[in-house]
Amino acid sequence: MELLEEEFPSARLIVYKVCEQGCYDIDVLSAFDHAIADGVDIISLSMGYPDGSLELTSDPFAIGSFHATEKGILTVNAAGNTGPDFSSIQNYAPWILTVAASDIDRKFVDKLLLKNDATLVVSIYVLSS
């Protein structure tokens, strides 16, 4: 946490409780409206319709994130936790940055330049069960 405080002194985290005893479209859209009104820079959510079956024009996550994008707010959303297939996603609107985990058999290596001009070699390994 110290690093975050030093690097981003004006950063703050706002958490919105969106769903309680069910999750309705109006709750999702209201949360987006509050986040936009509060002037957030990024909206990060891990929600979506389980099967991704809604059209963009009726999906509250797509609609809310579109309004956020119009205000310059990036929406980052989980691709999904379930779906009909391993390759299916729930949040596919082109204005949403959709992120997901994957399982590959590769190793990525890169160099990270630190503040003191030191270089650190960084490796990302994929762990399989």
CSV table of N, CA and C in Angstrom, one decimal:
chain,number,residue,atom,x,y,z
A,1,MET,N,0.8,-1.2,0.0
A,1,MET,CA,0.0,0.0,0.0
A,1,MET,C,0.8,1.3,0.0
A,2,GLU,N,2.0,1.2,0.6
A,2,GLU,CA,2.8,2.4,0.7
A,2,GLU,C,3.2,2.9,-0.7
A,3,LEU,N,3.5,1.9,-1.6
A,3,LEU,CA,3.9,2.2,-3.0
A,3,LEU,C,2.7,2.9,-3.7
A,4,LEU,N,1.5,2.4,-3.5
A,4,LEU,CA,0.3,3.1,-4.1
A,4,LEU,C,0.2,4.5,-3.6
A,5,GLU,N,0.4,4.7,-2.3
A,5,GLU,CA,0.2,6.0,-1.7
A,5,GLU,C,1.3,7.0,-2.2
A,6,GLU,N,2.5,6.5,-2.4
A,6,GLU,CA,3.6,7.3,-2.9
A,6,GLU,C,3.4,7.6,-4.4
A,7,GLU,N,3.0,6.6,-5.1
A,7,GLU,CA,2.9,6.8,-6.6
A,7,GLU,C,1.6,7.5,-7.0
A,8,PHE,N,0.5,7.3,-6.3
A,8,PHE,CA,-0.8,7.8,-6.6
A,8,PHE,C,-1.4,8.5,-5.4
A,9,PRO,N,-0.9,9.7,-5.0
A,9,PRO,CA,-1.4,10.3,-3.8
A,9,PRO,C,-2.9,10.7,-3.9
A,10,SER,N,-3.4,10.9,-5.1
A,10,SER,CA,-4.7,11.4,-5.2
A,10,SER,C,-5.7,10.2,-5.6
A,11,ALA,N,-5.2,9.0,-5.6
A,11,ALA,CA,-6.0,7.9,-5.9
A,11,ALA,C,-7.0,7.6,-4.8
A,12,ARG,N,-8.2,7.2,-5.2
A,12,ARG,CA,-9.2,6.8,-4.2
A,12,ARG,C,-10.0,5.7,-4.8
A,13,LEU,N,-10.6,4.9,-3.9
A,13,LEU,CA,-11.4,3.7,-4.3
A,13,LEU,C,-12.8,4.0,-3.9
A,14,ILE,N,-13.7,3.8,-4.8
A,14,ILE,CA,-15.1,3.9,-4.5
A,14,ILE,C,-15.8,2.6,-4.8
A,15,VAL,N,-16.5,2.1,-3.8
A,15,VAL,CA,-17.2,0.8,-4.0
A,15,VAL,C,-18.7,1.0,-3.9
A,16,TYR,N,-19.4,0.5,-4.9
A,16,TYR,CA,-20.8,0.6,-5.0
A,16,TYR,C,-21.4,-0.8,-4.8
A,17,LYS,N,-22.4,-0.9,-3.9
A,17,LYS,CA,-23.2,-2.2,-3.8
A,17,LYS,C,-24.3,-2.1,-4.8
A,18,VAL,N,-24.3,-3.0,-5.8
A,18,VAL,CA,-25.2,-2.9,-6.9
A,18,VAL,C,-26.4,-3.8,-6.7
A,19,CYS,N,-26.2,-5.0,-6.3
A,19,CYS,CA,-27.3,-6.0,-6.2
A,19,CYS,C,-27.5,-6.4,-4.8
A,20,GLU,N,-28.8,-6.5,-4.4
A,20,GLU,CA,-29.1,-7.0,-3.1
A,20,GLU,C,-30.5,-7.7,-3.3
A,21,GLN,N,-30.6,-8.9,-2.9
A,21,GLN,CA,-31.8,-9.7,-3.1
A,21,GLN,C,-32.2,-9.7,-4.5
A,22,GLY,N,-31.4,-10.0,-5.4
A,22,GLY,CA,-31.6,-10.0,-6.8
A,22,GLY,C,-30.9,-8.8,-7.5
A,23,CYS,N,-30.8,-8.9,-8.8
A,23,CYS,CA,-30.0,-7.8,-9.5
A,23,CYS,C,-30.9,-7.4,-10.7
A,24,TYR,N,-31.3,-6.2,-10.6
A,24,TYR,CA,-32.2,-5.6,-11.6
A,24,TYR,C,-31.5,-4.6,-12.5
A,25,ASP,N,-31.9,-4.5,-13.7
A,25,ASP,CA,-31.3,-3.6,-14.7
A,25,ASP,C,-31.2,-2.2,-14.1
A,26,ILE,N,-32.3,-1.7,-13.4
A,26,ILE,CA,-32.3,-0.4,-12.9
A,26,ILE,C,-31.2,-0.2,-11.8
A,27,ASP,N,-30.9,-1.3,-11.1
A,27,ASP,CA,-29.8,-1.2,-10.1
A,27,ASP,C,-28.4,-1.0,-10.8
A,28,VAL,N,-28.2,-1.8,-11.9
A,28,VAL,CA,-27.0,-1.7,-12.6
A,28,VAL,C,-26.8,-0.3,-13.2
A,29,LEU,N,-27.9,0.2,-13.9
A,29,LEU,CA,-27.8,1.5,-14.5
A,29,LEU,C,-27.7,2.6,-13.5
A,30,SER,N,-28.3,2.5,-12.3
A,30,SER,CA,-28.1,3.5,-11.3
A,30,SER,C,-26.7,3.5,-10.8
A,31,ALA,N,-26.1,2.4,-10.6
A,31,ALA,CA,-24.7,2.4,-10.2
A,31,ALA,C,-23.8,3.1,-11.2
A,32,PHE,N,-24.0,2.8,-12.5
A,32,PHE,CA,-23.2,3.5,-13.5
A,32,PHE,C,-23.4,5.0,-13.4
A,33,ASP,N,-24.7,5.5,-13.2
A,33,ASP,CA,-25.0,6.9,-13.1
A,33,ASP,C,-24.3,7.5,-11.9
A,34,HIS,N,-24.3,6.8,-10.8
A,34,HIS,CA,-23.6,7.3,-9.6
A,34,HIS,C,-22.1,7.4,-9.8
A,35,ALA,N,-21.5,6.4,-10.4
A,35,ALA,CA,-20.0,6.4,-10.7
A,35,ALA,C,-19.7,7.6,-11.6
A,36,ILE,N,-20.5,7.8,-12.7
A,36,ILE,CA,-20.3,8.9,-13.6
A,36,ILE,C,-20.4,10.2,-12.9
A,37,ALA,N,-21.4,10.4,-12.1
A,37,ALA,CA,-21.6,11.6,-11.3
A,37,ALA,C,-20.5,11.9,-10.3
A,38,ASP,N,-20.0,10.8,-9.7
A,38,ASP,CA,-18.9,10.9,-8.8
A,38,ASP,C,-17.5,11.2,-9.4
A,39,GLY,N,-17.5,11.2,-10.8
A,39,GLY,CA,-16.3,11.5,-11.5
A,39,GLY,C,-15.2,10.5,-11.4
A,40,VAL,N,-15.5,9.2,-11.4
A,40,VAL,CA,-14.5,8.2,-11.4
A,40,VAL,C,-13.7,8.2,-12.7
A,41,ASP,N,-12.5,7.6,-12.7
A,41,ASP,CA,-11.7,7.5,-13.9
A,41,ASP,C,-11.9,6.1,-14.5
A,42,ILE,N,-12.1,5.1,-13.7
A,42,ILE,CA,-12.2,3.7,-14.2
A,42,ILE,C,-13.3,3.1,-13.4
A,43,ILE,N,-14.1,2.3,-14.2
A,43,ILE,CA,-15.1,1.4,-13.5
A,43,ILE,C,-14.7,0.0,-13.8
A,44,SER,N,-14.5,-0.7,-12.7
A,44,SER,CA,-14.1,-2.1,-12.8
A,44,SER,C,-15.2,-3.0,-12.2
A,45,LEU,N,-15.8,-3.9,-13.0
A,45,LEU,CA,-16.8,-4.7,-12.5
A,45,LEU,C,-16.7,-6.1,-13.0
A,46,SER,N,-17.2,-7.0,-12.2
A,46,SER,CA,-17.1,-8.4,-12.5
A,46,SER,C,-18.6,-9.0,-12.5
A,47,MET,N,-19.4,-8.4,-13.4
A,47,MET,CA,-20.8,-8.8,-13.5
A,47,MET,C,-21.2,-8.9,-14.9
A,48,GLY,N,-22.2,-9.5,-15.2
A,48,GLY,CA,-22.8,-9.7,-16.5
A,48,GLY,C,-23.9,-10.7,-16.5
A,49,TYR,N,-24.6,-10.7,-17.6
A,49,TYR,CA,-25.6,-11.8,-17.7
A,49,TYR,C,-24.9,-13.1,-17.9
A,50,PRO,N,-25.4,-14.2,-17.2
A,50,PRO,CA,-24.7,-15.4,-17.3
A,50,PRO,C,-24.4,-16.0,-18.7
A,51,ASP,N,-25.3,-15.8,-19.6
A,51,ASP,CA,-25.1,-16.4,-20.9
A,51,ASP,C,-24.8,-15.4,-21.9
A,52,GLY,N,-24.7,-14.1,-21.6
A,52,GLY,CA,-24.4,-13.1,-22.6
A,52,GLY,C,-25.4,-13.0,-23.7
A,53,SER,N,-26.6,-13.3,-23.4
A,53,SER,CA,-27.6,-13.5,-24.4
A,53,SER,C,-28.3,-12.2,-24.8
A,54,LEU,N,-28.1,-11.1,-24.1
A,54,LEU,CA,-28.8,-9.8,-24.4
A,54,LEU,C,-28.2,-9.1,-25.5
A,55,GLU,N,-29.0,-8.4,-26.3
A,55,GLU,CA,-28.5,-7.5,-27.4
A,55,GLU,C,-27.8,-6.3,-26.7
A,56,LEU,N,-26.9,-5.7,-27.3
A,56,LEU,CA,-26.2,-4.5,-26.7
A,56,LEU,C,-27.3,-3.4,-26.3
A,57,THR,N,-28.3,-3.3,-27.1
A,57,THR,CA,-29.3,-2.3,-26.9
A,57,THR,C,-30.2,-2.5,-25.7
A,58,SER,N,-30.1,-3.7,-25.1
A,58,SER,CA,-31.0,-4.0,-23.9
A,58,SER,C,-30.1,-4.5,-22.7
A,59,ASP,N,-28.8,-4.6,-22.9
A,59,ASP,CA,-27.9,-5.1,-21.8
A,59,ASP,C,-27.5,-3.9,-21.0
A,60,PRO,N,-27.9,-3.9,-19.7
A,60,PRO,CA,-27.6,-2.7,-18.8
A,60,PRO,C,-26.1,-2.4,-18.7
A,61,PHE,N,-25.3,-3.5,-18.7
A,61,PHE,CA,-23.9,-3.3,-18.6
A,61,PHE,C,-23.3,-2.6,-19.8
A,62,ALA,N,-23.8,-3.0,-21.0
A,62,ALA,CA,-23.3,-2.3,-22.2
A,62,ALA,C,-23.8,-0.9,-22.3
A,63,ILE,N,-25.1,-0.7,-21.9
A,63,ILE,CA,-25.6,0.7,-21.9
A,63,ILE,C,-24.9,1.6,-20.9
A,64,GLY,N,-24.8,1.1,-19.7
A,64,GLY,CA,-24.1,1.9,-18.6
A,64,GLY,C,-22.7,2.2,-19.0
A,65,SER,N,-22.0,1.2,-19.5
A,65,SER,CA,-20.6,1.4,-19.9
A,65,SER,C,-20.4,2.3,-21.1
A,66,PHE,N,-21.4,2.3,-22.0
A,66,PHE,CA,-21.4,3.2,-23.1
A,66,PHE,C,-21.5,4.7,-22.6
A,67,HIS,N,-22.4,4.9,-21.7
A,67,HIS,CA,-22.5,6.3,-21.1
A,67,HIS,C,-21.3,6.7,-20.4
A,68,ALA,N,-20.6,5.8,-19.7
A,68,ALA,CA,-19.4,6.1,-19.1
A,68,ALA,C,-18.3,6.4,-20.1
A,69,THR,N,-18.2,5.6,-21.1
A,69,THR,CA,-17.2,5.9,-22.2
A,69,THR,C,-17.4,7.2,-22.8
A,70,GLU,N,-18.7,7.6,-23.0
A,70,GLU,CA,-19.0,9.0,-23.6
A,70,GLU,C,-18.4,10.1,-22.7
A,71,LYS,N,-18.3,9.8,-21.4
A,71,LYS,CA,-17.7,10.8,-20.4
A,71,LYS,C,-16.2,10.6,-20.2
A,72,GLY,N,-15.6,9.7,-21.0
A,72,GLY,CA,-14.1,9.5,-20.9
A,72,GLY,C,-13.8,8.5,-19.8
A,73,ILE,N,-14.7,7.7,-19.3
A,73,ILE,CA,-14.4,6.8,-18.2
A,73,ILE,C,-14.3,5.4,-18.8
A,74,LEU,N,-13.1,4.7,-18.5
A,74,LEU,CA,-12.9,3.4,-19.0
A,74,LEU,C,-13.6,2.4,-18.1
A,75,THR,N,-14.3,1.5,-18.8
A,75,THR,CA,-15.0,0.4,-18.1
A,75,THR,C,-14.2,-0.9,-18.4
A,76,VAL,N,-13.8,-1.6,-17.3
A,76,VAL,CA,-13.1,-2.9,-17.4
A,76,VAL,C,-14.0,-3.9,-16.8
A,77,ASN,N,-14.2,-5.0,-17.6
A,77,ASN,CA,-15.2,-6.0,-17.1
A,77,ASN,C,-14.6,-7.4,-17.3
A,78,ALA,N,-15.0,-8.3,-16.4
A,78,ALA,CA,-14.6,-9.7,-16.5
A,78,ALA,C,-15.3,-10.3,-17.7
A,79,ALA,N,-14.6,-11.1,-18.5
A,79,ALA,CA,-15.2,-11.8,-19.6
A,79,ALA,C,-16.3,-12.7,-19.2
A,80,GLY,N,-16.2,-13.2,-18.0
A,80,GLY,CA,-17.2,-14.1,-17.4
A,80,GLY,C,-16.6,-15.2,-16.6
A,81,ASN,N,-17.4,-15.7,-15.7
A,81,ASN,CA,-17.0,-16.8,-14.9
A,81,ASN,C,-17.6,-18.1,-15.4
A,82,THR,N,-18.6,-18.0,-16.1
A,82,THR,CA,-19.3,-19.2,-16.7
A,82,THR,C,-19.7,-18.9,-18.1
A,83,GLY,N,-20.2,-19.9,-18.8
A,83,GLY,CA,-20.7,-19.7,-20.1
A,83,GLY,C,-20.9,-21.1,-20.8
A,84,PRO,N,-21.6,-21.1,-21.9
A,84,PRO,CA,-21.9,-22.3,-22.5
A,84,PRO,C,-20.6,-23.1,-23.0
A,85,ASP,N,-19.6,-22.3,-23.3
A,85,ASP,CA,-18.3,-22.9,-23.8
A,85,ASP,C,-17.1,-22.3,-23.1
A,86,PHE,N,-16.0,-22.9,-23.2
A,86,PHE,CA,-14.8,-22.3,-22.6
A,86,PHE,C,-14.4,-21.0,-23.3
A,87,SER,N,-14.8,-20.8,-24.5
A,87,SER,CA,-14.4,-19.6,-25.3
A,87,SER,C,-15.5,-18.6,-25.3
A,88,SER,N,-16.6,-18.8,-24.5
A,88,SER,CA,-17.6,-17.8,-24.5
A,88,SER,C,-17.4,-16.7,-23.5
A,89,ILE,N,-17.9,-15.5,-23.8
A,89,ILE,CA,-17.8,-14.4,-22.9
A,89,ILE,C,-19.1,-13.8,-22.7
A,90,GLN,N,-19.2,-13.0,-21.6
A,90,GLN,CA,-20.5,-12.4,-21.2
A,90,GLN,C,-20.5,-10.9,-21.7
A,91,ASN,N,-19.4,-10.2,-21.6
A,91,ASN,CA,-19.4,-8.8,-21.8
A,91,ASN,C,-18.5,-8.5,-23.1
A,92,TYR,N,-19.2,-8.3,-24.2
A,92,TYR,CA,-18.5,-8.2,-25.4
A,92,TYR,C,-18.7,-6.8,-26.1
A,93,ALA,N,-19.3,-5.9,-25.5
A,93,ALA,CA,-19.4,-4.5,-26.1
A,93,ALA,C,-18.1,-4.0,-26.5
A,94,PRO,N,-17.9,-3.4,-27.7
A,94,PRO,CA,-16.6,-3.0,-28.1
A,94,PRO,C,-16.0,-1.8,-27.3
A,95,TRP,N,-16.8,-1.2,-26.5
A,95,TRP,CA,-16.3,0.0,-25.8
A,95,TRP,C,-15.9,-0.5,-24.3
A,96,ILE,N,-16.1,-1.7,-24.0
A,96,ILE,CA,-15.6,-2.3,-22.7
A,96,ILE,C,-14.3,-3.0,-22.9
A,97,LEU,N,-13.4,-2.7,-22.0
A,97,LEU,CA,-12.1,-3.5,-21.9
A,97,LEU,C,-12.4,-4.8,-21.2
A,98,THR,N,-12.5,-5.9,-21.9
A,98,THR,CA,-12.9,-7.2,-21.4
A,98,THR,C,-11.6,-7.9,-21.0
A,99,VAL,N,-11.5,-8.4,-19.8
A,99,VAL,CA,-10.3,-9.1,-19.4
A,99,VAL,C,-10.7,-10.5,-18.9
A,100,ALA,N,-9.7,-11.4,-19.1
A,100,ALA,CA,-10.0,-12.8,-18.7
A,100,ALA,C,-8.7,-13.5,-18.4
A,101,ALA,N,-8.8,-14.6,-17.7
A,101,ALA,CA,-7.6,-15.5,-17.5
A,101,ALA,C,-7.6,-16.5,-18.6
A,102,SER,N,-6.4,-17.1,-18.8
A,102,SER,CA,-6.3,-18.1,-19.8
A,102,SER,C,-5.3,-19.1,-19.3
A,103,ASP,N,-5.2,-20.2,-20.1
A,103,ASP,CA,-4.3,-21.2,-19.8
A,103,ASP,C,-3.5,-21.5,-21.1
A,104,ILE,N,-2.2,-21.2,-21.0
A,104,ILE,CA,-1.3,-21.4,-22.2
A,104,ILE,C,-0.1,-22.1,-21.8
A,105,ASP,N,0.7,-22.6,-22.7
A,105,ASP,CA,1.9,-23.3,-22.4
A,105,ASP,C,3.2,-22.4,-22.7
A,106,ARG,N,3.1,-21.1,-22.5
A,106,ARG,CA,4.2,-20.2,-22.8
A,106,ARG,C,4.7,-19.5,-21.6
A,107,LYS,N,5.9,-19.0,-21.7
A,107,LYS,CA,6.5,-18.1,-20.6
A,107,LYS,C,6.8,-16.8,-21.2
A,108,PHE,N,6.5,-15.7,-20.6
A,108,PHE,CA,6.8,-14.4,-21.1
A,108,PHE,C,7.8,-13.8,-20.2
A,109,VAL,N,8.9,-13.2,-20.8
A,109,VAL,CA,10.0,-12.6,-20.0
A,109,VAL,C,10.2,-11.2,-20.6
A,110,ASP,N,10.4,-10.3,-19.7
A,110,ASP,CA,10.6,-8.9,-20.1
A,110,ASP,C,11.4,-8.2,-19.0
A,111,LYS,N,11.9,-7.1,-19.3
A,111,LYS,CA,12.7,-6.3,-18.4
A,111,LYS,C,11.9,-5.1,-17.9
A,112,LEU,N,11.9,-4.9,-16.6
A,112,LEU,CA,11.2,-3.8,-16.0
A,112,LEU,C,12.2,-2.8,-15.5
A,113,LEU,N,12.1,-1.6,-15.9
A,113,LEU,CA,13.0,-0.5,-15.5
A,113,LEU,C,12.4,0.2,-14.3
A,114,LEU,N,13.2,0.2,-13.2
A,114,LEU,CA,12.8,0.7,-11.9
A,114,LEU,C,13.1,2.2,-11.8
A,115,LYS,N,12.6,2.8,-10.8
A,115,LYS,CA,12.9,4.3,-10.6
A,115,LYS,C,14.3,4.6,-10.5
A,116,ASN,N,15.1,3.8,-9.8
A,116,ASN,CA,16.5,4.0,-9.6
A,116,ASN,C,17.4,3.6,-10.8
A,117,ASP,N,16.7,3.4,-12.0
A,117,ASP,CA,17.4,3.0,-13.2
A,117,ASP,C,17.9,1.5,-13.2
A,118,ALA,N,17.6,0.8,-12.1
A,118,ALA,CA,17.9,-0.6,-12.1
A,118,ALA,C,17.0,-1.4,-13.0
A,119,THR,N,17.4,-2.5,-13.5
A,119,THR,CA,16.6,-3.3,-14.4
A,119,THR,C,16.3,-4.6,-13.7
A,120,LEU,N,15.0,-5.0,-13.7
A,120,LEU,CA,14.6,-6.3,-13.1
A,120,LEU,C,14.0,-7.2,-14.2
A,121,VAL,N,14.5,-8.4,-14.3
A,121,VAL,CA,13.9,-9.3,-15.3
A,121,VAL,C,12.7,-10.0,-14.6
A,122,VAL,N,11.6,-9.9,-15.4
A,122,VAL,CA,10.3,-10.3,-14.9
A,122,VAL,C,9.8,-11.5,-15.8
A,123,SER,N,9.4,-12.5,-15.1
A,123,SER,CA,8.8,-13.7,-15.8
A,123,SER,C,7.4,-13.9,-15.4
A,124,ILE,N,6.5,-14.3,-16.3
A,124,ILE,CA,5.2,-14.7,-15.9
A,124,ILE,C,5.1,-16.1,-16.3
A,125,TYR,N,4.8,-17.0,-15.3
A,125,TYR,CA,4.7,-18.4,-15.6
A,125,TYR,C,3.2,-18.8,-15.5
A,126,VAL,N,2.8,-19.7,-16.3
A,126,VAL,CA,1.5,-20.2,-16.2
A,126,VAL,C,1.5,-21.5,-15.4
A,127,LEU,N,0.7,-21.5,-14.3
A,127,LEU,CA,0.6,-22.6,-13.5
A,127,LEU,C,-0.6,-23.4,-13.8
A,128,SER,N,-0.4,-24.7,-14.0
A,128,SER,CA,-1.5,-25.6,-14.3
A,128,SER,C,-1.7,-26.6,-13.2
A,129,SER,N,-2.9,-26.9,-13.0
A,129,SER,CA,-3.3,-27.8,-11.9
A,129,SER,C,-3.0,-29.3,-12.3
